[in-house]
């Protein structure tokens, strides 16, 4: 019994170490025989890029596409800290500037889609919201993104451009949190991306408003020079910007970038 | 290997004697380092030249004040609800007591975000009780009340566990004596039981306060995030991490300092309780 205990401890430590190292490298998890291309993409691109990743794998047999979906700024920081990524798709230009400024972009970042804000309300629209100006109505429970994150920055831009001052009851960290509160009926209205409303299906209702064109988020993408499969990263970038990629993005509610 | 057997009784009482094999020290030291090194790393990354300025910003101060206020109210709520719970669990025999205890302790093992969702569907505007509360003119959603509810939900088990344990360890001898001398149950409770378990009560309250101060998951799910109303210190740290990591680290260090203070305080109370 006695000698087996240190062995058991060692076994546990080895298991933990292996498990932990497995977590740290998404590139190492899949495609034992083939190659893996790692794409870091903004959380709002999850549905569309997952589809495009499958298309990429179909046209590149033996290649697996691994995604890391998170907030653009968080991804930009991971990349500048040395995370092994082959391509980076950011929901805004500011986060891309972080990566480009560190000299990690292989070429110039290209816009591939735009996203605008839209009003999300519960399906029964209890506060009868119809216009952007309605959101400033006293007593209306409005939830928006915090100014520190891109959707909140866009909200602030809209307020400044329209002169409408919003008094939200909550400023959330992520657009998904805004959507969750509208969906639960906690909030009367929320400002989210047009794509989020489409992705949410019947659980919320979207109300488009003309002022939204005054705060357009441009999604930009670039292959990364330091990535282990930078060439394949560029091919993925090309797929996103191809007619096929643009169609998938348009279906999800993204606007075309010019 | 040291000899055991007939001498075990004596050596076990000798404080200098340890039956622990030496190799245990290695993983133990690794475990200690695993806890301490990240905290050191945090301390090393803090921009000390801007520390005061970062903590003194209006958003930081608002978060700190809100956190202290809501945690204090939550601790009070834990005492009001938790003391009777602990008393009933420790002193009353009733069918299903084990089940009730397990349920009462559930928030301890539940992911806080799940607690937040559960609270949302209870006290939210369209929740089980929320509609009634809304009609009564007590809006909960997006108010500081929601923060307190979230904090109380996760902190309550700490008080109940701590106090119930103390109640069991002090036993019922003195209570029985007081009762035989003719003291009515309420007098026994106030004059005998509660003074006896005071250290356990205090350490339970301190632990509840600490848990309330650190509450994040249930708050962000249920209460929302607005400066001065619902954005507590952990929520502020999470948000600042996006646009001002230096401020996030400075605020984190404040929470670390509070946590150390609380740990030391409860350890002292625990020692006193054992004496």
Short mmCIF file of C-alpha atoms in Angstrom, two decimals:
data_model
loop_
_atom_site.label_atom_id
_atom_site.label_comp_id
_atom_site.label_asym_id
_atom_site.label_seq_id
_atom_site.Cartn_x
_atom_site.Cartn_y
_atom_site.Cartn_z
CA UNK A 1 0.00 0.00 0.00
CA UNK A 2 2.68 2.47 1.04
CA UNK A 3 4.80 2.59 -2.12
CA UNK A 4 1.76 2.81 -4.35
CA UNK A 5 0.65 6.13 -2.85
CA UNK A 6 3.47 8.29 -4.29
CA UNK A 7 2.91 6.53 -7.58
CA UNK A 8 -0.77 7.43 -7.43
CA UNK A 9 0.10 11.04 -6.64
CA UNK A 10 2.50 11.13 -9.56
CA UNK A 11 -0.14 9.65 -11.83
CA UNK A 12 -2.62 12.32 -10.75
CA UNK A 13 -0.07 15.09 -11.30
CA UNK A 14 0.79 13.75 -14.75
CA UNK A 15 -2.88 13.52 -15.66
CA UNK A 16 -3.51 17.07 -14.48
CA UNK A 17 -0.47 18.36 -16.37
CA UNK A 18 -1.54 16.64 -19.57
CA UNK A 19 -5.10 17.87 -19.19
CA UNK A 20 -3.95 21.43 -18.52
CA UNK A 21 -1.51 21.50 -21.43
CA UNK A 22 -4.27 20.10 -23.62
CA UNK A 23 -6.45 23.06 -22.71
CA UNK A 24 -3.84 25.67 -23.47
CA UNK A 25 -3.32 24.78 -27.10
CA UNK A 26 -6.49 24.57 -29.17
CA UNK A 27 -4.33 23.78 -32.18
CA UNK A 28 -3.10 20.58 -30.57
CA UNK A 29 -6.48 19.07 -29.86
CA UNK A 30 -7.73 18.00 -33.25
CA UNK A 31 -6.54 16.51 -36.51
CA UNK A 32 -3.98 14.05 -35.22
CA UNK A 33 -2.83 13.15 -38.73
CA UNK A 34 -3.64 16.26 -40.72
CA UNK A 35 -3.05 19.95 -40.36
CA UNK A 36 -4.97 22.37 -38.20
CA UNK A 37 -5.70 25.98 -38.92
CA UNK A 38 -6.59 28.10 -35.91
CA UNK A 39 -8.93 31.06 -36.29
CA UNK A 40 -9.56 33.61 -33.54
CA UNK A 41 -12.90 35.29 -34.18
CA UNK A 42 -15.25 37.70 -32.45
CA UNK A 43 -18.08 36.07 -30.49
CA UNK A 44 -20.68 37.60 -32.83
CA UNK A 45 -19.22 35.52 -35.69
CA UNK A 46 -19.72 32.17 -34.00
CA UNK A 47 -22.60 30.85 -36.09
CA UNK A 48 -21.37 32.08 -39.45
CA UNK A 49 -17.73 31.15 -39.01
CA UNK A 50 -18.61 27.69 -37.72
CA UNK A 51 -20.47 27.12 -41.00
CA UNK A 52 -17.60 28.52 -43.04
CA UNK A 53 -15.15 26.36 -41.08
CA UNK A 54 -17.07 23.26 -42.15
CA UNK A 55 -17.00 24.45 -45.75
CA UNK A 56 -13.25 25.02 -45.48
CA UNK A 57 -12.70 21.52 -44.11
CA UNK A 58 -14.77 20.08 -46.96
CA UNK A 59 -12.64 21.84 -49.57
CA UNK A 60 -9.35 21.08 -47.76
CA UNK A 61 -9.40 17.35 -46.91
CA UNK A 62 -7.17 16.52 -43.98
CA UNK A 63 -7.37 20.04 -42.60
CA UNK A 64 -9.30 20.90 -39.47
CA UNK A 65 -10.39 24.43 -38.55
CA UNK A 66 -10.30 25.22 -34.85
CA UNK A 67 -12.00 28.37 -33.57
CA UNK A 68 -11.52 30.50 -30.52
CA UNK A 69 -14.60 32.71 -30.17
CA UNK A 70 -14.45 35.52 -27.60
CA UNK A 71 -14.62 39.29 -27.28
CA UNK A 72 -12.45 40.97 -29.92
CA UNK A 73 -10.32 42.86 -27.45
CA UNK A 74 -9.68 39.75 -25.36
CA UNK A 75 -8.63 37.86 -28.49
CA UNK A 76 -6.36 40.70 -29.57
CA UNK A 77 -4.63 40.55 -26.20
CA UNK A 78 -4.24 36.76 -26.40
CA UNK A 79 -2.64 37.12 -29.84
CA UNK A 80 -0.21 39.81 -28.74
CA UNK A 81 0.66 37.61 -25.74
CA UNK A 82 1.75 34.89 -28.17
CA UNK A 83 -1.30 32.68 -28.66
CA UNK A 84 -0.78 30.52 -31.78
CA UNK A 85 -3.42 31.75 -34.23
CA UNK A 86 -3.41 31.72 -38.03
CA UNK A 87 -6.16 34.27 -38.67
CA UNK A 88 -7.96 36.92 -36.64
CA UNK A 89 -11.45 38.27 -37.31
CA UNK A 90 -12.32 41.28 -35.17
CA UNK A 91 -15.74 42.85 -34.68
CA UNK A 92 -14.17 46.29 -34.67
CA UNK A 93 -11.17 48.08 -36.07
CA UNK A 94 -9.79 49.14 -32.69
CA UNK A 95 -8.99 45.58 -31.61
CA UNK A 96 -7.42 44.86 -35.00
CA UNK A 97 -5.19 47.90 -34.51
CA UNK A 98 -3.80 46.25 -31.36
CA UNK A 99 -2.69 43.21 -33.37
CA UNK A 100 -1.46 45.22 -36.38
CA UNK A 101 0.42 47.57 -34.07
CA UNK A 102 2.31 44.60 -32.64
CA UNK A 103 3.45 43.70 -36.18
CA UNK A 104 1.64 40.35 -36.16
CA UNK A 105 -0.66 40.84 -39.18
CA UNK A 106 0.36 39.28 -42.49
CA UNK A 107 -0.70 42.12 -44.72
CA UNK A 108 -3.45 44.67 -44.35
CA UNK A 109 -6.62 43.81 -42.46
CA UNK A 110 -9.63 43.72 -44.81
CA UNK A 111 -13.22 44.58 -43.95
CA UNK A 112 -15.59 41.68 -44.65
CA UNK A 113 -18.90 42.54 -42.98
CA UNK A 114 -20.67 45.28 -41.11
CA UNK A 115 -23.01 45.10 -38.17
CA UNK A 116 -25.44 47.72 -36.96
CA UNK A 117 -27.45 48.01 -33.81
CA UNK A 118 -31.09 47.15 -33.65
CA UNK A 119 -33.71 47.29 -30.91
CA UNK A 120 -34.61 43.96 -29.36
CA UNK A 121 -37.88 43.66 -27.44
CA UNK A 122 -39.71 40.70 -25.89
CA UNK A 123 -42.05 39.06 -28.44
CA UNK A 124 -45.11 40.82 -26.97
CA UNK A 125 -43.30 44.21 -26.88
CA UNK A 126 -44.87 45.20 -23.52
CA UNK A 127 -43.64 48.80 -23.66
CA UNK A 128 -44.80 49.28 -27.28
CA UNK A 129 -41.41 50.44 -28.48
CA UNK A 130 -41.43 51.57 -32.12
CA UNK A 131 -38.61 54.06 -32.62
CA UNK A 132 -35.13 54.82 -31.29
CA UNK A 133 -36.48 57.91 -29.49
CA UNK A 134 -38.95 55.64 -27.62
CA UNK A 135 -35.98 54.16 -25.78
CA UNK A 136 -35.52 57.42 -23.85
CA UNK A 137 -39.07 57.24 -22.48
CA UNK A 138 -39.11 57.55 -18.67
CA UNK A 139 -39.94 54.31 -16.88
CA UNK A 140 -38.89 52.13 -19.79
CA UNK A 141 -36.46 49.44 -18.69
CA UNK A 142 -33.67 49.64 -21.26
CA UNK A 143 -30.56 47.46 -21.20
CA UNK A 144 -27.50 48.30 -23.30
CA UNK A 145 -23.84 47.28 -23.54
CA UNK A 146 -21.27 49.06 -21.37
CA UNK A 147 -19.29 51.72 -23.26
CA UNK A 148 -16.10 49.69 -22.71
CA UNK A 149 -17.21 46.99 -25.17
CA UNK A 150 -17.80 47.54 -28.92
CA UNK A 151 -21.61 47.33 -28.88
CA UNK A 152 -21.64 49.87 -26.04
CA UNK A 153 -19.29 52.16 -27.92
CA UNK A 154 -21.68 51.98 -30.88
CA UNK A 155 -24.58 52.81 -28.54
CA UNK A 156 -22.70 55.87 -27.29
CA UNK A 157 -21.98 56.96 -30.87
CA UNK A 158 -25.70 56.71 -31.65
CA UNK A 159 -26.64 58.78 -28.62
CA UNK A 160 -24.20 61.48 -29.66
CA UNK A 161 -25.27 61.40 -33.31
CA UNK A 162 -29.00 61.57 -32.58
CA UNK A 163 -28.99 63.75 -29.46
CA UNK A 164 -31.18 61.16 -27.72
CA UNK A 165 -29.99 60.58 -24.15
CA UNK A 166 -30.61 57.05 -22.93
CA UNK A 167 -30.99 56.14 -19.26
CA UNK A 168 -30.43 52.36 -19.22
CA UNK A 169 -31.20 50.31 -16.11
CA UNK A 170 -28.17 48.15 -16.85
CA UNK A 171 -24.98 48.34 -18.91
CA UNK A 172 -23.95 44.80 -19.68
CA UNK A 173 -20.52 43.40 -20.41
CA UNK A 174 -21.55 41.49 -23.52
CA UNK A 175 -24.25 41.77 -26.13
CA UNK A 176 -25.39 38.25 -25.24
CA UNK A 177 -26.17 39.44 -21.69
CA UNK A 178 -28.35 42.23 -23.10
CA UNK A 179 -30.19 39.73 -25.25
CA UNK A 180 -30.67 37.35 -22.31
CA UNK A 181 -32.35 40.08 -20.27
CA UNK A 182 -34.70 41.01 -23.07
CA UNK A 183 -35.51 37.37 -23.72
CA UNK A 184 -36.35 36.81 -20.03
CA UNK A 185 -38.70 39.79 -20.12
CA UNK A 186 -36.63 41.58 -17.48
CA UNK A 187 -35.95 44.45 -19.85
CA UNK A 188 -38.53 46.21 -22.01
CA UNK A 189 -35.92 46.79 -24.70
CA UNK A 190 -32.26 46.29 -25.44
CA UNK A 191 -29.80 47.53 -28.03
CA UNK A 192 -28.06 44.61 -29.72
CA UNK A 193 -26.60 43.79 -33.14
CA UNK A 194 -28.98 43.05 -35.97
CA UNK A 195 -27.33 39.63 -36.30
CA UNK A 196 -28.11 38.77 -32.67
CA UNK A 197 -31.81 39.32 -33.22
CA UNK A 198 -31.80 37.01 -36.26
CA UNK A 199 -29.83 34.37 -34.33
CA UNK A 200 -32.26 34.58 -31.39
CA UNK A 201 -35.15 33.47 -33.60
CA UNK A 202 -38.64 33.87 -32.13
CA UNK A 203 -37.51 34.53 -28.57
CA UNK A 204 -37.10 38.27 -29.22
CA UNK A 205 -38.45 40.72 -31.76
CA UNK A 206 -36.16 43.09 -33.65
CA UNK A 207 -37.10 46.68 -34.43
CA UNK A 208 -34.85 48.27 -37.04
CA UNK A 209 -34.44 52.03 -36.93
CA UNK A 210 -32.96 54.38 -39.54
CA UNK A 211 -30.56 56.08 -37.09
CA UNK A 212 -28.65 52.79 -36.76
CA UNK A 213 -26.69 53.64 -39.93
CA UNK A 214 -24.87 56.33 -37.95
CA UNK A 215 -22.95 53.75 -35.92
CA UNK A 216 -21.67 50.96 -38.13
CA UNK A 217 -19.24 48.40 -36.78
CA UNK A 218 -16.86 47.15 -39.45
CA UNK A 219 -15.68 43.56 -39.02
CA UNK A 220 -12.11 43.14 -40.26
CA UNK A 221 -10.05 40.02 -40.85
CA UNK A 222 -6.38 39.27 -41.43
CA UNK A 223 -4.03 36.28 -41.58
CA UNK A 224 -1.38 36.30 -38.85
CA UNK A 225 2.29 36.14 -39.77
CA UNK A 226 3.33 34.30 -36.60
CA UNK A 227 0.77 31.51 -36.92
CA UNK A 228 1.90 27.90 -37.48
CA UNK A 229 -0.33 27.68 -40.60
CA UNK A 230 -0.30 31.26 -41.80
CA UNK A 231 -0.82 30.20 -45.43
CA UNK A 232 -3.99 28.29 -44.59
CA UNK A 233 -5.03 31.23 -42.44
CA UNK A 234 -4.87 33.40 -45.57
CA UNK A 235 -6.97 30.83 -47.46
CA UNK A 236 -9.60 31.03 -44.74
CA UNK A 237 -9.56 34.82 -45.02
CA UNK A 238 -10.10 34.44 -48.78
CA UNK A 239 -13.06 32.11 -48.14
CA UNK A 240 -14.69 34.64 -45.81
CA UNK A 241 -14.32 37.36 -48.44
CA UNK A 242 -15.46 35.12 -51.32
CA UNK A 243 -19.01 35.14 -52.71
CA UNK A 244 -19.76 31.99 -50.68
CA UNK A 245 -18.55 33.55 -47.45
CA UNK A 246 -20.38 36.79 -48.08
CA UNK A 247 -23.62 34.88 -48.70
CA UNK A 248 -23.37 33.08 -45.33
CA UNK A 249 -22.74 36.39 -43.59
CA UNK A 250 -25.60 38.16 -45.40
CA UNK A 251 -27.99 35.32 -44.43
CA UNK A 252 -27.11 35.92 -40.79
CA UNK A 253 -27.92 39.62 -41.04
CA UNK A 254 -24.48 41.12 -41.60
CA UNK A 255 -24.16 44.05 -43.96
CA UNK A 256 -21.67 44.12 -46.83
CA UNK A 257 -18.41 45.90 -46.18
CA UNK A 258 -17.08 48.23 -48.80
CA UNK B 1 9.25 4.08 9.94
CA UNK B 2 8.52 4.89 13.54
CA UNK B 3 7.13 2.21 15.82
CA UNK B 4 3.44 2.16 16.36
CA UNK B 5 1.11 -0.10 18.28
CA UNK B 6 1.05 -0.03 22.07
CA UNK B 7 2.79 3.37 22.25
CA UNK B 8 0.43 5.01 19.81
CA UNK B 9 -1.74 6.54 22.50
CA UNK B 10 1.19 8.35 24.03
CA UNK B 11 2.86 9.54 20.84
CA UNK B 12 -0.42 10.76 19.44
CA UNK B 13 -0.64 13.17 22.34
CA UNK B 14 2.95 14.36 21.85
CA UNK B 15 2.65 17.55 19.75
CA UNK B 16 6.17 17.11 18.32
CA UNK B 17 5.39 13.67 16.94
CA UNK B 18 4.17 13.35 13.38
CA UNK B 19 3.33 10.19 11.54
CA UNK B 20 3.32 12.06 8.25
CA UNK B 21 5.75 10.74 5.64
CA UNK B 22 8.19 13.38 4.40
CA UNK B 23 7.25 13.19 0.71
CA UNK B 24 3.82 14.64 1.48
CA UNK B 25 5.58 17.98 1.97
CA UNK B 26 6.39 18.19 -1.74
CA UNK B 27 2.81 18.19 -3.12
CA UNK B 28 1.73 20.25 -0.10
CA UNK B 29 4.31 22.92 -0.96
CA UNK B 30 3.23 22.75 -4.60
CA UNK B 31 -0.37 23.29 -3.50
CA UNK B 32 0.57 26.29 -1.37
CA UNK B 33 2.59 27.77 -4.24
CA UNK B 34 -0.36 27.20 -6.59
CA UNK B 35 -2.45 29.49 -4.37
CA UNK B 36 0.18 32.07 -3.46
CA UNK B 37 2.04 32.56 -6.75
CA UNK B 38 -0.95 33.91 -8.74
CA UNK B 39 -1.62 36.41 -5.94
CA UNK B 40 2.04 37.46 -6.03
CA UNK B 41 1.84 37.80 -9.81
CA UNK B 42 -1.17 40.06 -9.37
CA UNK B 43 0.74 42.20 -6.86
CA UNK B 44 3.71 42.45 -9.21
CA UNK B 45 1.55 43.58 -12.14
CA UNK B 46 -0.19 46.37 -10.24
CA UNK B 47 0.84 49.84 -11.35
CA UNK B 48 1.66 51.14 -7.89
CA UNK B 49 2.37 54.69 -9.10
CA UNK B 50 -1.26 54.99 -10.23
CA UNK B 51 -2.71 52.86 -7.43
CA UNK B 52 -4.35 55.71 -5.51
CA UNK B 53 -5.67 57.35 -8.65
CA UNK B 54 -7.11 54.05 -9.94
CA UNK B 55 -8.87 53.31 -6.67
CA UNK B 56 -10.07 56.89 -6.29
CA UNK B 57 -11.87 57.08 -9.63
CA UNK B 58 -15.63 57.69 -9.34
CA UNK B 59 -16.50 54.28 -10.82
CA UNK B 60 -14.13 52.45 -8.44
CA UNK B 61 -15.43 54.32 -5.41
CA UNK B 62 -19.04 53.74 -6.45
CA UNK B 63 -18.37 50.01 -6.83
CA UNK B 64 -16.53 49.79 -3.52
CA UNK B 65 -19.25 51.66 -1.62
CA UNK B 66 -22.03 49.64 -3.23
CA UNK B 67 -20.24 46.37 -2.49
CA UNK B 68 -19.72 47.23 1.18
CA UNK B 69 -23.32 48.40 1.62
CA UNK B 70 -25.00 45.50 -0.15
CA UNK B 71 -22.73 42.93 1.51
CA UNK B 72 -23.53 44.39 4.94
CA UNK B 73 -27.27 44.20 4.27
CA UNK B 74 -26.89 40.67 2.86
CA UNK B 75 -24.99 39.60 5.99
CA UNK B 76 -27.79 40.99 8.12
CA UNK B 77 -30.33 39.07 6.04
CA UNK B 78 -28.20 35.93 6.44
CA UNK B 79 -28.27 36.38 10.23
CA UNK B 80 -32.03 36.93 10.33
CA UNK B 81 -32.74 33.89 8.16
CA UNK B 82 -29.72 31.71 8.86
CA UNK B 83 -29.65 31.67 12.67
CA UNK B 84 -33.16 30.17 12.97
CA UNK B 85 -32.31 27.70 10.18
CA UNK B 86 -29.18 26.54 11.99
CA UNK B 87 -31.07 26.30 15.30
CA UNK B 88 -33.82 24.16 13.78
CA UNK B 89 -31.34 21.92 11.96
CA UNK B 90 -29.19 21.42 15.05
CA UNK B 91 -31.83 21.18 17.77
CA UNK B 92 -35.02 19.82 16.26
CA UNK B 93 -35.62 16.29 15.10
CA UNK B 94 -38.10 16.05 12.29
CA UNK B 95 -38.63 13.76 9.32
CA UNK B 96 -36.67 14.80 6.25
CA UNK B 97 -34.15 16.84 8.21
CA UNK B 98 -31.26 15.53 6.11
CA UNK B 99 -33.08 16.48 2.92
CA UNK B 100 -33.84 19.96 4.24
CA UNK B 101 -30.21 20.43 5.24
CA UNK B 102 -28.96 19.32 1.82
CA UNK B 103 -31.35 21.72 0.11
CA UNK B 104 -30.37 24.59 2.38
CA UNK B 105 -26.73 24.03 1.54
CA UNK B 106 -27.35 23.74 -2.20
CA UNK B 107 -26.18 27.30 -3.06
CA UNK B 108 -22.79 26.30 -1.68
CA UNK B 109 -22.20 23.80 -4.47
CA UNK B 110 -24.37 25.36 -7.16
CA UNK B 111 -22.60 27.44 -9.83
CA UNK B 112 -23.57 31.04 -8.94
CA UNK B 113 -24.79 31.69 -12.47
CA UNK B 114 -27.37 28.92 -11.98
CA UNK B 115 -28.43 30.63 -8.75
CA UNK B 116 -28.77 33.86 -10.71
CA UNK B 117 -31.02 32.22 -13.28
CA UNK B 118 -33.13 30.63 -10.53
CA UNK B 119 -33.50 34.01 -8.81
CA UNK B 120 -34.40 35.60 -12.13
CA UNK B 121 -37.31 33.21 -12.56
CA UNK B 122 -38.40 33.80 -8.97
CA UNK B 123 -38.00 37.53 -8.39
CA UNK B 124 -37.72 38.72 -12.01
CA UNK B 125 -40.52 40.77 -13.55
CA UNK B 126 -42.05 37.68 -15.11
CA UNK B 127 -40.94 35.40 -12.31
CA UNK B 128 -42.89 33.34 -9.80
CA UNK B 129 -43.01 36.09 -7.15
CA UNK B 130 -41.79 39.00 -9.23
CA UNK B 131 -45.18 39.80 -10.73
CA UNK B 132 -46.77 40.07 -7.31
CA UNK B 133 -43.89 42.21 -6.04
CA UNK B 134 -44.17 44.43 -9.10
CA UNK B 135 -47.88 44.92 -8.43
CA UNK B 136 -47.10 45.76 -4.79
CA UNK B 137 -44.73 48.44 -6.04
CA UNK B 138 -41.55 46.62 -5.03
CA UNK B 139 -39.50 46.43 -8.20
CA UNK B 140 -36.60 44.05 -7.75
CA UNK B 141 -35.07 43.76 -11.21
CA UNK B 142 -32.10 46.05 -11.84
CA UNK B 143 -32.16 47.50 -8.30
CA UNK B 144 -29.72 47.17 -5.41
CA UNK B 145 -32.34 44.88 -3.82
CA UNK B 146 -31.57 42.35 -6.54
CA UNK B 147 -27.87 42.53 -5.64
CA UNK B 148 -28.66 41.88 -1.98
CA UNK B 149 -30.91 38.94 -2.92
CA UNK B 150 -28.17 37.39 -5.05
CA UNK B 151 -25.58 37.88 -2.31
CA UNK B 152 -27.85 36.50 0.41
CA UNK B 153 -28.68 33.46 -1.72
CA UNK B 154 -25.03 32.44 -2.09
CA UNK B 155 -23.87 33.53 1.39
CA UNK B 156 -26.63 32.02 3.53
CA UNK B 157 -25.24 28.44 3.59
CA UNK B 158 -21.92 29.69 5.00
CA UNK B 159 -23.68 31.03 8.07
CA UNK B 160 -25.92 27.99 8.46
CA UNK B 161 -23.05 25.47 8.15
CA UNK B 162 -20.77 27.37 10.47
CA UNK B 163 -23.39 27.96 13.15
CA UNK B 164 -24.92 24.49 12.98
CA UNK B 165 -21.47 22.98 13.49
CA UNK B 166 -20.85 25.16 16.54
CA UNK B 167 -24.28 24.36 17.98
CA UNK B 168 -23.59 20.64 17.70
CA UNK B 169 -20.10 20.88 19.20
CA UNK B 170 -21.19 22.89 22.28
CA UNK B 171 -23.92 20.34 22.99
CA UNK B 172 -27.13 20.78 24.94
CA UNK B 173 -25.88 20.31 28.51
CA UNK B 174 -26.16 23.93 29.63
CA UNK B 175 -29.48 24.33 27.85
CA UNK B 176 -30.84 21.32 29.75
CA UNK B 177 -29.58 22.70 33.05
CA UNK B 178 -31.16 26.09 32.40
CA UNK B 179 -34.44 24.42 31.47
CA UNK B 180 -34.47 22.28 34.65
CA UNK B 181 -33.94 25.47 36.63
CA UNK B 182 -37.15 26.75 35.10
CA UNK B 183 -36.00 29.00 32.29
CA UNK B 184 -38.54 29.21 29.45
CA UNK B 185 -37.25 28.20 25.96
CA UNK B 186 -36.85 31.79 24.74
CA UNK B 187 -34.72 32.67 27.77
CA UNK B 188 -32.57 29.57 27.24
CA UNK B 189 -32.06 30.57 23.62
CA UNK B 190 -31.14 34.19 24.34
CA UNK B 191 -29.24 33.77 27.61
CA UNK B 192 -27.54 30.39 27.15
CA UNK B 193 -27.45 29.07 23.60
CA UNK B 194 -26.61 32.20 21.63
CA UNK B 195 -23.87 33.46 24.00
CA UNK B 196 -22.32 29.97 23.89
CA UNK B 197 -22.14 29.91 20.10
CA UNK B 198 -21.18 33.56 19.66
CA UNK B 199 -17.72 32.84 18.16
CA UNK B 200 -19.26 30.47 15.62
CA UNK B 201 -21.96 33.00 14.89
CA UNK B 202 -19.41 35.75 14.30
CA UNK B 203 -17.15 33.65 12.10
CA UNK B 204 -20.20 32.54 10.13
CA UNK B 205 -21.24 36.15 9.68
CA UNK B 206 -17.74 37.15 8.56
CA UNK B 207 -17.65 34.28 6.05
CA UNK B 208 -21.07 35.28 4.73
CA UNK B 209 -19.90 38.86 4.34
CA UNK B 210 -16.83 37.67 2.42
CA UNK B 211 -18.92 35.49 0.14
CA UNK B 212 -21.36 38.34 -0.48
CA UNK B 213 -18.48 40.70 -1.27
CA UNK B 214 -17.11 38.30 -3.87
CA UNK B 215 -20.47 37.46 -5.44
CA UNK B 216 -20.32 37.74 -9.21
CA UNK B 217 -22.18 35.11 -11.19
CA UNK B 218 -25.61 35.45 -9.65
CA UNK B 219 -25.38 39.25 -9.61
CA UNK B 220 -24.45 39.66 -13.26
CA UNK B 221 -27.14 37.18 -14.31
CA UNK B 222 -29.91 38.50 -12.12
CA UNK B 223 -29.24 42.11 -11.11
CA UNK B 224 -27.59 43.67 -14.13
CA UNK B 225 -24.70 46.12 -14.09
CA UNK B 226 -25.09 49.85 -13.53
CA UNK B 227 -22.67 52.13 -11.74
CA UNK B 228 -23.77 52.91 -8.19
CA UNK B 229 -26.88 50.70 -8.42
CA UNK B 230 -25.92 47.13 -9.26
CA UNK B 231 -22.28 47.22 -10.40
CA UNK B 232 -20.46 45.76 -7.40
CA UNK B 233 -16.69 45.48 -7.09
CA UNK B 234 -16.37 42.09 -8.85
CA UNK B 235 -18.53 43.33 -11.75
CA UNK B 236 -16.47 46.52 -11.99
CA UNK B 237 -13.27 44.44 -12.06
CA UNK B 238 -14.68 42.25 -14.82
CA UNK B 239 -15.69 45.29 -16.88
CA UNK B 240 -12.47 47.25 -16.34
CA UNK B 241 -10.48 44.21 -17.43
CA UNK B 242 -11.70 45.05 -20.95
CA UNK B 243 -10.67 48.70 -21.18
CA UNK B 244 -8.46 49.46 -18.18
CA UNK B 245 -6.65 46.33 -16.91
CA UNK B 246 -4.57 48.44 -14.49
CA UNK B 247 -7.72 49.55 -12.67
CA UNK B 248 -9.00 45.96 -12.66
CA UNK B 249 -5.77 44.79 -11.02
CA UNK B 250 -5.78 47.56 -8.42
CA UNK B 251 -9.38 46.72 -7.48
CA UNK B 252 -8.56 43.00 -7.43
CA UNK B 253 -5.82 43.70 -4.94
CA UNK B 254 -8.34 45.45 -2.69
CA UNK B 255 -10.47 42.30 -2.69
CA UNK B 256 -7.39 40.17 -1.98
CA UNK B 257 -6.53 42.40 0.99
CA UNK B 258 -10.10 42.16 2.31
CA UNK B 259 -10.03 38.38 1.85
CA UNK B 260 -6.77 38.08 3.80
CA UNK B 261 -8.18 40.22 6.59
CA UNK B 262 -11.31 38.10 6.76
CA UNK B 263 -9.38 34.82 6.76
CA UNK B 264 -7.22 36.01 9.64
CA UNK B 265 -10.25 37.24 11.57
CA UNK B 266 -12.17 33.96 11.18
CA UNK B 267 -9.10 31.93 12.12
CA UNK B 268 -8.82 33.94 15.36
CA UNK B 269 -12.52 33.49 16.09
CA UNK B 270 -12.18 29.78 15.38
CA UNK B 271 -9.31 29.47 17.84
CA UNK B 272 -11.30 31.26 20.48
CA UNK B 273 -14.26 28.96 19.88
CA UNK B 274 -12.08 25.88 20.41
CA UNK B 275 -10.66 27.12 23.71
#
